[in-house]
Coordinates of C-alpha atoms in Angstrom, one line a residue:
X1 CA -21.5 13.8 2.5
X2 CA -20.3 11.8 -0.7
X3 CA -17.8 9.7 1.4
X4 CA -20.3 9.2 4.1
X5 CA -22.9 7.9 1.4
X6 CA -20.4 5.6 -0.3
X7 CA -19.1 4.3 3.1
X8 CA -22.7 3.5 4.1
X9 CA -23.4 1.8 0.8
X10 CA -20.4 -0.4 1.1
X11 CA -21.2 -1.4 4.7
X12 CA -24.4 -2.6 3.4
X13 CA -22.9 -4.7 0.7
X14 CA -20.7 -6.4 3.1
X15 CA -23.6 -7.0 5.5
X16 CA -25.7 -8.5 2.6
X17 CA -22.7 -11.0 1.4
X18 CA -22.6 -12.1 5.2
X19 CA -26.4 -12.8 5.3
X20 CA -26.4 -14.8 2.1
X21 CA -23.5 -17.0 3.2
X22 CA -25.2 -17.6 6.5
X23 CA -28.4 -18.6 4.8
X24 CA -26.5 -21.2 2.5
X25 CA -25.2 -22.9 5.6
X26 CA -21.8 -21.7 5.2
X27 CA -19.6 -19.5 7.8
X28 CA -19.4 -15.9 5.9
X29 CA -15.8 -15.4 5.1
X30 CA -13.7 -13.0 7.0
X31 CA -14.5 -9.5 6.1
X32 CA -12.4 -6.5 5.7
X33 CA -13.2 -3.5 8.1
X34 CA -16.3 -1.7 6.2
X35 CA -15.7 1.6 5.6
X36 CA -17.4 4.0 8.1
X37 CA -18.4 7.7 8.6
X38 CA -15.7 9.7 9.9
X39 CA -15.4 9.5 13.6
X40 CA -13.1 12.6 14.0
X41 CA -13.8 15.9 12.1
X42 CA -11.3 16.9 9.6
X43 CA -9.7 13.2 9.8
X44 CA -7.6 12.0 6.8
X45 CA -8.7 8.5 5.6
X46 CA -6.0 6.0 5.3
X47 CA -6.8 2.9 3.3
X48 CA -4.4 -0.1 4.1
X49 CA -4.1 -3.2 2.1
X50 CA -3.0 -6.0 4.0
X51 CA -2.3 -4.3 7.2
X52 CA -0.2 -5.2 10.1
X53 CA -0.1 -4.3 13.5
X54 CA 2.9 -1.8 13.4
X55 CA 0.9 0.2 10.5
X56 CA -1.9 0.4 13.3
X57 CA 0.6 1.5 15.9
X58 CA 2.0 4.1 13.6
X59 CA -1.5 5.3 13.1
X60 CA -2.3 5.5 16.8
X61 CA 1.1 7.2 17.6
X62 CA 0.6 9.6 15.1
X63 CA -3.0 10.6 16.1
X64 CA -1.5 10.7 20.1
X65 CA 0.6 13.9 18.8
X66 CA -2.6 15.9 18.2
X67 CA -1.8 16.6 14.6
X68 CA -4.0 19.1 12.7
X69 CA -5.4 16.3 10.6
X70 CA -5.9 13.1 12.4
X71 CA -5.9 9.6 10.8
X72 CA -8.7 7.4 10.3
X73 CA -7.5 3.8 9.2
X74 CA -9.8 1.6 6.9
X75 CA -8.4 -2.0 6.6
X76 CA -8.8 -4.1 3.3
X77 CA -7.6 -7.7 2.7
X78 CA -6.9 -7.0 -1.0
X79 CA -6.3 -4.3 -3.5
X80 CA -9.3 -5.7 -5.5
X81 CA -11.3 -4.9 -2.4
X82 CA -10.0 -1.3 -2.2
X83 CA -10.7 -0.7 -5.9
X84 CA -14.1 -2.0 -5.6
X85 CA -14.9 0.3 -2.7
X86 CA -13.5 3.0 -4.7
X87 CA -15.5 2.5 -7.8
X88 CA -18.7 2.4 -5.3
X89 CA -17.6 5.8 -4.5
X90 CA -15.1 5.6 -1.6
X91 CA -12.6 8.6 -1.8
X92 CA -9.8 7.8 0.5
X93 CA -7.1 10.6 1.0
X94 CA -4.1 8.2 1.0
X95 CA -3.3 4.7 1.2
X96 CA -0.6 2.0 1.7
X97 CA -1.1 -1.0 -0.2
X98 CA 0.5 -4.4 -1.3
X99 CA 0.9 -4.6 -5.2
X100 CA -0.5 -7.7 -6.8
X101 CA 0.5 -9.6 -9.9
X102 CA 3.8 -9.9 -11.4
X103 CA 5.3 -8.0 -14.4
X104 CA 1.6 -7.4 -15.5
X105 CA 0.2 -5.7 -12.2
X106 CA -3.2 -4.7 -13.6
X107 CA -4.3 -4.0 -10.1
X108 CA -1.5 -1.2 -9.9
X109 CA -3.4 0.6 -12.7
X110 CA -5.9 1.2 -10.4
X111 CA -3.8 3.0 -7.7
X112 CA -2.3 5.0 -10.8
X113 CA -5.6 6.1 -11.8
X114 CA -6.6 7.6 -8.3
X115 CA -3.3 8.9 -7.5
X116 CA -1.9 12.6 -7.4
X117 CA 1.7 13.1 -8.3
X118 CA 4.3 12.8 -5.4
X119 CA 7.1 14.2 -6.9
X120 CA 7.1 17.3 -5.3
X121 CA 6.9 15.6 -1.9
X122 CA 9.4 12.9 -2.1
X123 CA 12.8 14.3 -0.9
X124 CA 14.2 10.9 0.4
X125 CA 16.6 9.2 -2.1
X126 CA 15.3 5.9 -3.4
X127 CA 17.6 2.8 -4.0
X128 CA 19.2 2.5 -7.3
X129 CA 17.1 3.8 -10.0
X130 CA 13.6 3.3 -8.6
X131 CA 12.4 6.9 -8.6
X132 CA 13.2 7.4 -12.4
X133 CA 11.9 3.6 -13.3
X134 CA 8.5 4.5 -11.4
X135 CA 8.2 8.0 -13.0
X136 CA 6.0 8.0 -16.1
X137 CA 5.5 11.0 -18.2
X138 CA 7.0 13.2 -15.3
X139 CA 4.9 11.6 -12.8
X140 CA 5.6 9.5 -9.6
X141 CA 2.1 8.6 -8.6
X142 CA 3.0 6.3 -5.9
X143 CA 6.3 5.6 -3.8
X144 CA 7.5 2.1 -3.2
X145 CA 7.7 1.0 0.5
X146 CA 9.7 -2.0 -0.2
X147 CA 10.7 -4.0 -3.3
X148 CA 12.3 -7.0 -5.0
X149 CA 14.3 -7.2 -8.6
X150 CA 13.2 -10.2 -11.1
X151 CA 15.2 -10.8 -14.3
X152 CA 17.2 -13.3 -16.3
X153 CA 20.9 -13.9 -16.0
X154 CA 23.5 -15.7 -18.2
X155 CA 24.2 -19.2 -16.7
X156 CA 27.1 -20.3 -19.1
X157 CA 29.7 -18.6 -17.1
X158 CA 31.9 -15.4 -17.2
X159 CA 30.4 -12.1 -18.5
X160 CA 27.4 -11.5 -20.7
X161 CA 27.9 -12.2 -24.4
X162 CA 28.1 -9.0 -26.7
X163 CA 24.9 -9.4 -28.1
X164 CA 22.1 -11.9 -28.3
X165 CA 23.5 -13.4 -31.6
X166 CA 26.7 -14.1 -29.9
X167 CA 24.6 -15.5 -26.9
X168 CA 22.8 -17.7 -29.3
X169 CA 26.0 -19.0 -30.8
X170 CA 27.7 -19.9 -27.2
X171 CA 24.6 -21.6 -26.2
X172 CA 24.7 -23.8 -29.3
X173 CA 28.2 -24.7 -28.6
X174 CA 27.4 -25.6 -25.3
X175 CA 24.6 -27.7 -26.3
X176 CA 21.7 -25.1 -24.4
X177 CA 18.8 -23.7 -25.3
X178 CA 18.5 -20.0 -25.0
X179 CA 15.2 -20.1 -22.9
X180 CA 12.7 -22.7 -21.6
X181 CA 11.0 -24.8 -24.3
X182 CA 7.7 -24.3 -22.1
X183 CA 8.0 -20.4 -22.7
X184 CA 6.0 -19.1 -25.4
X185 CA 6.9 -16.3 -28.0
X186 CA 4.2 -14.3 -26.2
X187 CA 5.5 -14.9 -22.9
X188 CA 9.2 -13.7 -23.9
X189 CA 7.8 -10.6 -25.3
X190 CA 5.3 -9.8 -22.8
X191 CA 6.9 -10.6 -19.8
X192 CA 10.2 -12.3 -19.6
X193 CA 12.2 -10.0 -22.1
X194 CA 10.0 -7.0 -21.7
X195 CA 11.8 -4.7 -19.6
X196 CA 15.1 -5.7 -21.4
X197 CA 14.0 -4.8 -24.8
X198 CA 12.4 -1.5 -23.4
X199 CA 16.0 -0.9 -22.2
X200 CA 17.9 -1.6 -25.2
X201 CA 17.8 0.3 -28.7
X202 CA 19.3 0.0 -32.2
X203 CA 20.9 -3.2 -33.1
X204 CA 20.6 -4.7 -29.8
X205 CA 16.9 -4.4 -29.7
X206 CA 16.6 -5.9 -33.0
X207 CA 18.6 -8.9 -32.1
X208 CA 16.4 -9.4 -28.8
X209 CA 13.3 -9.2 -31.1
X210 CA 15.1 -11.7 -33.3
X211 CA 15.6 -14.1 -30.5
X212 CA 11.8 -13.9 -29.8
X213 CA 10.8 -14.5 -33.3
X214 CA 13.5 -17.5 -33.6
X215 CA 12.0 -19.2 -30.2
X216 CA 10.5 -22.4 -30.5
X217 CA 8.1 -23.7 -27.9
X218 CA 8.4 -27.5 -27.3
X219 CA 7.0 -28.0 -23.9
X220 CA 10.2 -29.9 -22.5
X221 CA 11.2 -28.9 -19.1
X222 CA 14.5 -29.4 -17.3
X223 CA 16.7 -28.7 -20.6
X224 CA 20.2 -27.3 -20.2
X225 CA 19.6 -23.3 -20.6
X226 CA 21.6 -20.6 -21.1
X227 CA 19.2 -18.0 -19.3
X228 CA 17.8 -18.6 -16.0
X229 CA 15.5 -16.4 -13.9
X230 CA 16.6 -15.0 -10.5
X231 CA 14.6 -13.0 -8.0
X232 CA 16.7 -10.5 -5.7
X233 CA 15.0 -10.3 -2.4
X234 CA 15.4 -10.1 1.5
X235 CA 15.9 -13.8 1.8
X236 CA 19.3 -15.1 2.9
X237 CA 22.2 -14.1 0.9
X238 CA 19.3 -12.1 -1.1
X239 CA 18.2 -15.3 -2.7
X240 CA 21.1 -15.7 -4.9
X241 CA 23.0 -18.2 -2.8
X242 CA 22.1 -21.2 -5.0
X243 CA 23.0 -19.3 -8.3
X244 CA 26.2 -18.3 -6.9
X245 CA 27.0 -22.0 -5.5
X246 CA 25.9 -23.3 -8.8
X247 CA 29.4 -23.6 -10.2
X248 CA 30.0 -21.5 -13.2
X249 CA 28.0 -18.5 -11.6
X250 CA 25.9 -16.4 -13.3
X251 CA 25.8 -12.6 -14.9
X252 CA 22.4 -10.8 -14.6
X253 CA 20.6 -9.2 -17.6
X254 CA 20.6 -10.2 -21.3
X255 CA 23.0 -9.1 -23.9
X256 CA 22.7 -5.4 -25.3
X257 CA 20.1 -4.3 -22.7
X258 CA 20.7 -1.5 -20.2
X259 CA 19.0 -3.1 -17.3
X260 CA 19.8 -5.7 -14.8
X261 CA 16.2 -6.8 -14.3
X262 CA 13.2 -5.1 -13.3
X263 CA 12.0 -3.6 -9.8
X264 CA 8.8 -5.1 -8.3
X265 CA 7.4 -3.1 -5.7
X266 CA 6.1 -5.2 -2.8
X267 CA 4.1 -2.3 -1.0
X268 CA 3.4 1.3 -2.0
X269 CA 2.1 4.6 -0.5
X270 CA 0.4 7.4 -2.1
X271 CA -2.0 10.3 -2.0
X272 CA -5.2 10.1 -3.7
X273 CA -5.9 13.0 -6.2
X274 CA -9.0 14.0 -4.2
X275 CA -7.3 14.2 -1.0
X276 CA -8.6 17.2 1.3
X277 CA -4.9 18.1 2.4
X278 CA -2.3 16.7 0.3
X279 CA 0.6 18.2 2.5
X280 CA -0.9 16.8 5.7
X281 CA -1.2 13.4 4.1
X282 CA 2.4 13.3 3.0
X283 CA 3.4 14.6 6.7
X284 CA 2.0 11.4 7.8
X285 CA 2.8 8.9 4.9
X286 CA 6.8 10.1 5.1
X287 CA 7.0 8.3 8.3
X288 CA 7.1 4.9 6.4
X289 CA 10.4 6.2 4.4
X290 CA 12.1 6.8 7.9
X291 CA 14.6 4.6 9.2
X292 CA 12.8 2.8 11.8
X293 CA 10.0 2.0 9.5
X294 CA 12.2 0.9 6.4
X295 CA 13.9 -1.5 8.8
X296 CA 10.5 -3.4 9.1
X297 CA 10.3 -3.8 5.3
X298 CA 9.4 -7.2 4.4
X299 CA 11.0 -6.8 1.1
X300 CA 14.3 -4.9 0.1
X301 CA 13.8 -1.4 1.6
X302 CA 13.0 1.4 -0.8
X303 CA 15.2 4.4 0.5
X304 CA 18.7 4.5 -0.1
X305 CA 19.5 4.8 3.5
X306 CA 17.6 1.8 4.3
X307 CA 18.8 -0.5 1.4
X308 CA 22.2 0.2 2.5
X309 CA 21.3 -0.6 6.1
X310 CA 19.8 -4.1 4.8
X311 CA 23.2 -4.6 2.7
X312 CA 25.3 -3.8 6.0
X313 CA 23.0 -6.0 8.3
X314 CA 23.3 -8.8 5.8
X315 CA 27.3 -8.5 5.6
X316 CA 27.5 -9.0 9.2
X317 CA 25.8 -12.5 9.2
X318 CA 28.2 -15.3 9.2
X319 CA 25.9 -17.3 6.5
X320 CA 26.2 -14.3 4.0
X321 CA 28.4 -14.9 1.0
X322 CA 30.3 -11.6 0.4
X323 CA 29.9 -11.8 -3.1
X324 CA 26.2 -11.9 -2.5
X325 CA 26.0 -8.4 -1.0
X326 CA 28.2 -6.8 -3.8
X327 CA 26.1 -8.5 -6.9
X328 CA 22.7 -7.3 -4.7
X329 CA 24.1 -3.5 -5.0
X330 CA 25.4 -4.3 -8.6
X331 CA 21.9 -5.4 -9.5
X332 CA 19.8 -2.8 -7.8
X333 CA 22.3 -0.2 -9.1
X334 CA 22.0 -1.7 -12.7
X335 CA 18.1 -1.9 -13.0
X336 CA 16.4 0.8 -14.7
X337 CA 13.0 -0.6 -15.4
X338 CA 9.7 -1.1 -13.5
X339 CA 7.9 -4.5 -13.8
X340 CA 5.2 -3.5 -15.8
X341 CA 4.8 -2.4 -19.6
X342 CA 3.5 1.1 -17.9
X343 CA 2.3 2.2 -14.8
X344 CA -0.6 3.5 -16.8
X345 CA -1.0 0.7 -18.7
X346 CA 0.1 1.5 -21.9
X347 CA 2.3 -0.8 -23.9
X348 CA 5.6 0.3 -25.4
X349 CA 5.4 1.0 -29.2
X350 CA 7.9 -2.1 -30.2
X351 CA 5.6 -4.4 -28.2
X352 CA 2.4 -3.2 -30.0
X353 CA 4.4 -3.8 -33.4
X354 CA 5.4 -7.2 -32.3
X355 CA 1.7 -8.2 -31.4
X356 CA 0.4 -7.0 -34.9
X357 CA 3.5 -8.2 -36.9
X358 CA 2.9 -10.7 -39.7
X359 CA 5.4 -13.2 -38.2
X360 CA 3.6 -13.4 -35.0
X361 CA -0.1 -13.5 -36.6
X362 CA 1.1 -16.2 -38.9
X363 CA 2.7 -18.3 -36.3
X364 CA -1.0 -18.1 -34.7
X365 CA -2.7 -18.9 -37.8
X366 CA -3.9 -15.3 -38.2
X367 CA -3.7 -12.9 -41.3
X368 CA -2.7 -9.6 -40.8

């Protein structure tokens, strides 16, 4: 009854928005399909953000097999729309959603809050360290369907220096800055270097924090830099071609950190904590981790087998650089961090200390 009431209320909200737009003389924006009362008794509500035809086909094919729990598909254009519907009382049983945001995917916290732990259900090995990176306090609340890896890389040739202090000296000798002058210290701490500091400890962490505190922002672009940004994705040569052909080459990661970059899930699947039948929901959702579905992934396939299949397919293309395939595997296997300070929105202790440090407060004209 609660689901039906919430769905009816949300339908009214969408209808009111349409009428208001028409009254102002503008065409109403395209609206997502409004939740409606279940058409099939015992159906599981499957909320999909940014749906594709192949997802609709998967639902129809599954339902045609006469499962004990048929699937009712609800479509949303954005994760924020799904979140608003949940706050209004909608209780989906499961979801397939694009994640919105970068290394601060606040919208992902909404999914975290409504999701159940999938640790006991997931049996398919994931690529690299995806599973452990996305497990927080023993819980794996959503599973990636596809992903990319974002990170920093050493651009001055050769292997990574042994530490950040050594990197700073090498950069000075090469007439280069460690990081762009348009980046702020807070941006380094909360975004660019966050996963690397989390994956470092001891003296290595202190050197990384020292690099943050000594960084100066000058607003100048186009400088000679020791570290640059990379994004490993499903593009040609995994989007590494320009870096590999750049002369000196590059090494992913930063000195002293145990991660090459950070995983950024493009789409995730999950079961809501109030799901009427989690076992039946996973019976359907596990389809998305099969070989046929993983081959359709826009980003890098999240399963180990799907990722390897993508590497093999890339290696067969004449345009692919051999080193790109090797490096893609090295980066994925060498990454240990998820792209947020925490799936549940709780920052690491070192970051809290940085935010409240006398050095930072003084630089901003604040008192401790």
